[in-house]
Short mmCIF file of C-alpha atoms and ligand atoms in Angstrom, two decimals:
data_model
loop_
_atom_site.label_atom_id
_atom_site.label_comp_id
_atom_site.label_asym_id
_atom_site.label_seq_id
_atom_site.Cartn_x
_atom_site.Cartn_y
_atom_site.Cartn_z
CA MET A 28 97.68 83.05 104.54
CA GLU A 29 99.94 80.01 105.31
CA ILE A 30 100.74 78.31 101.51
CA LYS A 31 100.31 74.49 101.61
CA SER A 32 100.10 73.87 98.47
CA ALA A 33 100.69 75.67 95.08
CA GLU A 34 100.47 74.63 91.58
CA PHE A 35 100.03 75.48 88.51
CA ILE A 36 97.18 74.25 85.93
CA THR A 37 97.20 75.35 82.84
CA SER A 38 97.64 77.94 79.92
CA ALA A 39 95.06 79.53 77.90
CA VAL A 40 94.38 81.44 74.78
CA LYS A 41 90.77 81.40 75.27
CA PRO A 42 87.75 80.24 77.14
CA SER A 43 86.99 77.01 75.90
CA GLN A 44 91.23 76.36 77.27
CA TYR A 45 90.24 77.54 80.69
CA PRO A 46 89.76 75.33 83.71
CA GLN A 47 86.64 74.79 85.43
CA PRO A 48 85.68 78.32 87.35
CA ASP A 49 85.87 76.10 90.33
CA PHE A 50 87.47 78.41 92.68
CA PRO A 51 87.16 82.66 93.32
CA GLU A 52 89.70 83.73 91.27
CA ILE A 53 92.42 87.00 91.23
CA ALA A 54 93.91 87.50 88.08
CA PHE A 55 97.25 90.00 88.05
CA ALA A 56 98.18 92.31 85.58
CA GLY A 57 100.98 94.66 85.07
CA ARG A 58 103.72 96.31 82.59
CA SER A 59 106.23 93.58 82.07
CA ASN A 60 109.54 93.95 83.68
CA VAL A 61 106.82 95.30 86.41
CA GLY A 62 107.46 92.81 89.30
CA LYS A 63 104.23 90.59 88.71
CA SER A 64 106.20 87.49 88.56
CA SER A 65 108.52 87.97 91.77
CA LEU A 66 105.67 89.27 93.76
CA ILE A 67 103.02 86.48 92.70
CA ASN A 68 106.00 84.26 93.86
CA ALA A 69 106.76 85.55 96.66
CA LEU A 70 102.65 85.80 97.68
CA VAL A 71 102.94 82.26 97.35
CA ASN A 72 106.51 81.57 98.99
CA ARG A 73 107.73 79.89 95.44
CA ARG A 74 110.77 81.02 93.92
CA HIS A 75 109.98 79.87 90.44
CA LEU A 76 106.49 79.12 90.44
CA VAL A 77 105.68 82.00 88.06
CA LYS A 78 108.36 82.43 85.28
CA THR A 79 109.74 85.49 84.63
CA SER A 80 108.99 87.73 81.61
CA ARG A 81 112.67 86.35 80.34
CA THR A 82 111.44 83.33 80.24
CA PRO A 83 110.17 82.80 76.89
CA GLY A 84 106.68 80.23 76.01
CA ARG A 85 103.97 81.11 79.03
CA THR A 86 104.44 84.46 79.39
CA GLN A 87 102.27 85.62 76.61
CA LEU A 88 99.47 83.37 77.62
CA ILE A 89 96.59 83.73 80.71
CA ASN A 90 98.47 80.86 83.02
CA PHE A 91 96.20 79.42 86.14
CA PHE A 92 97.39 78.68 89.38
CA LEU A 93 95.64 76.87 92.36
CA ILE A 94 96.48 77.84 96.17
CA ASN A 95 95.78 75.71 98.52
CA GLU A 96 92.92 74.44 96.95
CA LEU A 97 91.00 77.23 97.74
CA LEU A 98 91.52 80.09 95.48
CA SER A 99 92.63 80.41 91.80
CA PHE A 100 95.45 83.01 90.51
CA VAL A 101 95.85 84.15 87.31
CA ASP A 102 98.77 85.72 85.82
CA LEU A 103 97.82 87.66 82.82
CA PRO A 104 100.67 88.26 80.00
CA GLY A 105 102.38 91.81 80.81
CA TYR A 106 101.78 94.09 78.47
CA GLY A 107 103.97 96.92 76.56
CA TYR A 108 106.87 94.85 76.36
CA ALA A 109 108.81 96.78 73.24
CA LYS A 110 110.27 92.82 72.22
CA VAL A 111 106.89 91.55 71.21
CA PRO A 112 105.85 91.77 67.51
CA ALA A 113 103.52 94.40 66.51
CA ALA A 114 101.12 90.89 65.57
CA VAL A 115 101.41 89.14 68.98
CA LYS A 116 100.92 92.60 70.95
CA LYS A 117 97.40 92.87 68.82
CA LYS A 118 96.30 89.82 69.89
CA TRP A 119 96.67 90.47 73.61
CA GLY A 120 94.26 93.23 74.33
CA PRO A 121 91.22 90.76 72.97
CA MET A 122 92.80 88.09 74.72
CA ILE A 123 92.83 89.58 78.27
CA GLU A 124 89.52 91.52 77.74
CA THR A 125 87.70 88.34 77.15
CA TYR A 126 89.17 86.53 80.25
CA LEU A 127 88.35 89.83 82.30
CA SER A 128 84.77 90.55 80.79
CA SER A 129 83.67 86.99 80.94
CA ARG A 130 85.62 84.81 83.96
CA GLU A 131 82.46 84.28 86.25
CA SER A 132 84.63 82.82 88.87
CA LEU A 133 87.04 86.09 88.76
CA LYS A 134 86.68 88.26 91.70
CA GLY A 135 89.08 90.92 91.03
CA VAL A 136 92.10 92.42 89.56
CA VAL A 137 96.04 93.28 90.97
CA LEU A 138 97.06 95.66 89.09
CA ILE A 139 100.94 96.17 89.63
CA MET A 140 103.13 99.34 88.80
CA ASP A 141 106.34 100.22 89.69
CA ILE A 142 106.65 102.59 92.41
CA ARG A 143 109.02 105.08 90.71
CA ARG A 144 106.92 105.64 87.28
CA SER A 145 103.90 107.87 86.88
CA PRO A 146 100.73 105.41 85.53
CA GLY A 147 100.31 105.87 82.02
CA THR A 148 97.60 106.00 79.98
CA GLU A 149 97.36 102.15 79.26
CA GLU A 150 97.44 101.48 83.18
CA LEU A 151 94.70 104.70 83.43
CA ASN A 152 92.70 103.13 80.57
CA PHE A 153 92.27 99.96 82.37
CA ILE A 154 91.70 101.05 86.00
CA ASP A 155 88.35 102.87 84.78
CA TRP A 156 87.93 99.94 82.34
CA LEU A 157 88.15 97.81 85.38
CA ALA A 158 85.51 100.09 87.07
CA ARG A 159 83.20 100.09 84.81
CA GLU A 160 83.41 96.05 84.39
CA GLY A 161 82.26 96.16 88.08
CA LEU A 162 85.31 94.50 88.96
CA ALA A 163 87.47 95.08 91.93
CA CYS A 164 90.91 96.23 91.38
CA LEU A 165 94.05 96.36 94.09
CA ILE A 166 96.87 98.50 93.10
CA VAL A 167 100.34 97.52 94.24
CA LEU A 168 103.20 99.82 93.98
CA THR A 169 106.16 97.76 93.96
CA LYS A 170 110.03 97.49 93.75
CA THR A 171 109.52 100.00 96.94
CA ASP A 172 113.02 98.91 98.44
CA LYS A 173 114.69 101.32 95.30
CA LEU A 174 113.21 104.35 96.85
CA SER A 175 114.19 106.25 100.28
CA LYS A 176 111.24 106.41 102.42
CA THR A 177 110.73 110.39 101.54
CA ARG A 178 110.59 109.45 97.86
CA GLN A 179 108.42 106.95 98.43
CA ASN A 180 105.65 109.08 100.13
CA LYS A 181 106.37 111.52 97.51
CA GLN A 182 105.60 108.74 94.56
CA LEU A 183 102.60 107.48 96.66
CA ALA A 184 100.86 110.90 97.04
CA LYS A 185 101.54 111.46 93.13
CA ILE A 186 100.28 108.03 91.98
CA ALA A 187 97.16 108.34 94.39
CA GLU A 188 96.29 111.64 92.65
CA THR A 189 96.54 110.44 89.44
CA VAL A 190 94.34 107.06 89.73
CA GLY A 191 92.08 109.32 92.14
CA ARG A 192 92.29 107.14 95.38
CA ALA A 193 93.01 107.70 98.56
CA ARG A 194 96.88 107.03 99.57
CA GLU A 195 95.79 104.23 101.94
CA ASP A 196 94.24 101.91 98.81
CA LEU A 197 97.55 101.94 97.14
CA LEU A 198 99.52 98.70 98.34
CA LEU A 199 103.32 99.33 98.75
CA PHE A 200 105.88 95.82 98.01
CA SER A 201 109.13 94.89 97.74
CA ALA A 202 109.71 91.55 96.57
CA LYS A 203 113.73 91.98 98.18
CA THR A 204 112.32 92.52 101.60
CA LYS A 205 108.85 91.08 101.28
CA LYS A 206 107.30 94.33 102.99
CA GLY A 207 103.96 94.62 102.33
CA LYS A 208 103.15 91.53 101.82
CA PRO A 209 100.91 90.13 104.61
CA GLY A 210 98.67 93.70 103.60
CA ILE A 211 98.28 92.62 100.10
CA TRP A 212 97.43 88.95 101.54
CA GLN A 213 94.58 90.44 103.57
CA ALA A 214 93.20 93.01 100.75
CA ILE A 215 93.22 89.78 98.23
CA GLU A 216 91.01 87.61 100.98
CA THR A 217 89.14 90.28 101.45
CA ILE A 218 88.07 90.31 97.83
CA ALA A 219 88.64 86.84 96.90
CA LEU A 220 86.86 84.74 100.20
CA ASP A 221 85.07 87.20 101.88
CA ASP A 222 81.46 86.80 100.67
CA THR A 223 79.95 90.19 101.36
CA HIS A 224 81.79 91.04 98.37
CA ALA A 225 81.10 88.33 96.00
P1 LIG B 11 107.54 90.93 85.40
O1 LIG B 11 107.88 90.97 83.95
O2 LIG B 11 106.39 91.93 85.81
O3 LIG B 11 107.06 89.44 85.67
O4 LIG B 11 108.68 90.72 86.41
P2 LIG B 11 109.87 90.01 87.62
O5 LIG B 11 109.24 89.77 88.02
O6 LIG B 11 110.52 89.14 86.42
O7 LIG B 11 110.51 91.23 87.51
C1 LIG B 11 111.45 92.15 86.65
C2 LIG B 11 112.62 92.32 87.40
O8 LIG B 11 112.87 93.15 88.51
C3 LIG B 11 113.33 91.21 87.94
O9 LIG B 11 114.90 91.20 87.66
C4 LIG B 11 113.14 91.31 89.45
O10 LIG B 11 114.22 90.76 90.19
C5 LIG B 11 112.84 92.50 89.73
N1 LIG B 11 112.44 92.92 90.82
C6 LIG B 11 110.69 92.43 90.93
N2 LIG B 11 110.36 93.01 91.98
C7 LIG B 11 111.41 94.05 92.55
C8 LIG B 11 111.36 94.90 93.53
O11 LIG B 11 110.32 94.51 94.32
N3 LIG B 11 112.48 94.87 94.22
C9 LIG B 11 113.69 94.93 93.50
N4 LIG B 11 114.74 95.86 93.97
N5 LIG B 11 113.75 94.22 92.18
C10 LIG B 11 112.62 93.90 91.60
#
């Protein structure tokens, strides 16, 4: 998709703070430091639209962005971040769950994982939960530039087996080389803008 505009709309912690559900929405989830901000910024051709986890503030909130005045991207707080106090962590689950289960304009979730790591229980539970909620889940394996092609293929096979999906269903991405970007956009457009998926 050619990006004409990409803007931050608002941050929210509860439904009354969400913007009007006027646009089809895609949410992005993943462990902190997985490369979520880098992926979103790469998709919209902006270096700093989404702040990285190292920037305090916005990262513990649900952040809404409007792309091309056509669809909405939602950056969910990264989970599993060791530096976050337990009390804060406790609030994340319900905050994210409330958003995912109640947002009427939500078309699907992009779950980002590091291609070098095997999916943990957190990720597997999350994938199952999304399926039960009837939400589409695109899995993006990022940081592919850190592995040789042979090791990428090995990890791809392993991760596909663990999450119970065909290899072709997993999308590979590198924020460094931007490899994989067109395929991710295509998958997002199919979920968000194709009426047959609505
Ligand atoms: P977030 O916490 O999930 O939003 O992660 P960030 O996007 O802030 O990325 C965390 C770190 O990983 C940063 O130092 C990024 O530069 C780096 N990073 C993210 N994606 C990639 C990638 O595809 N390749 C490489 N080599 N580094 C990446």
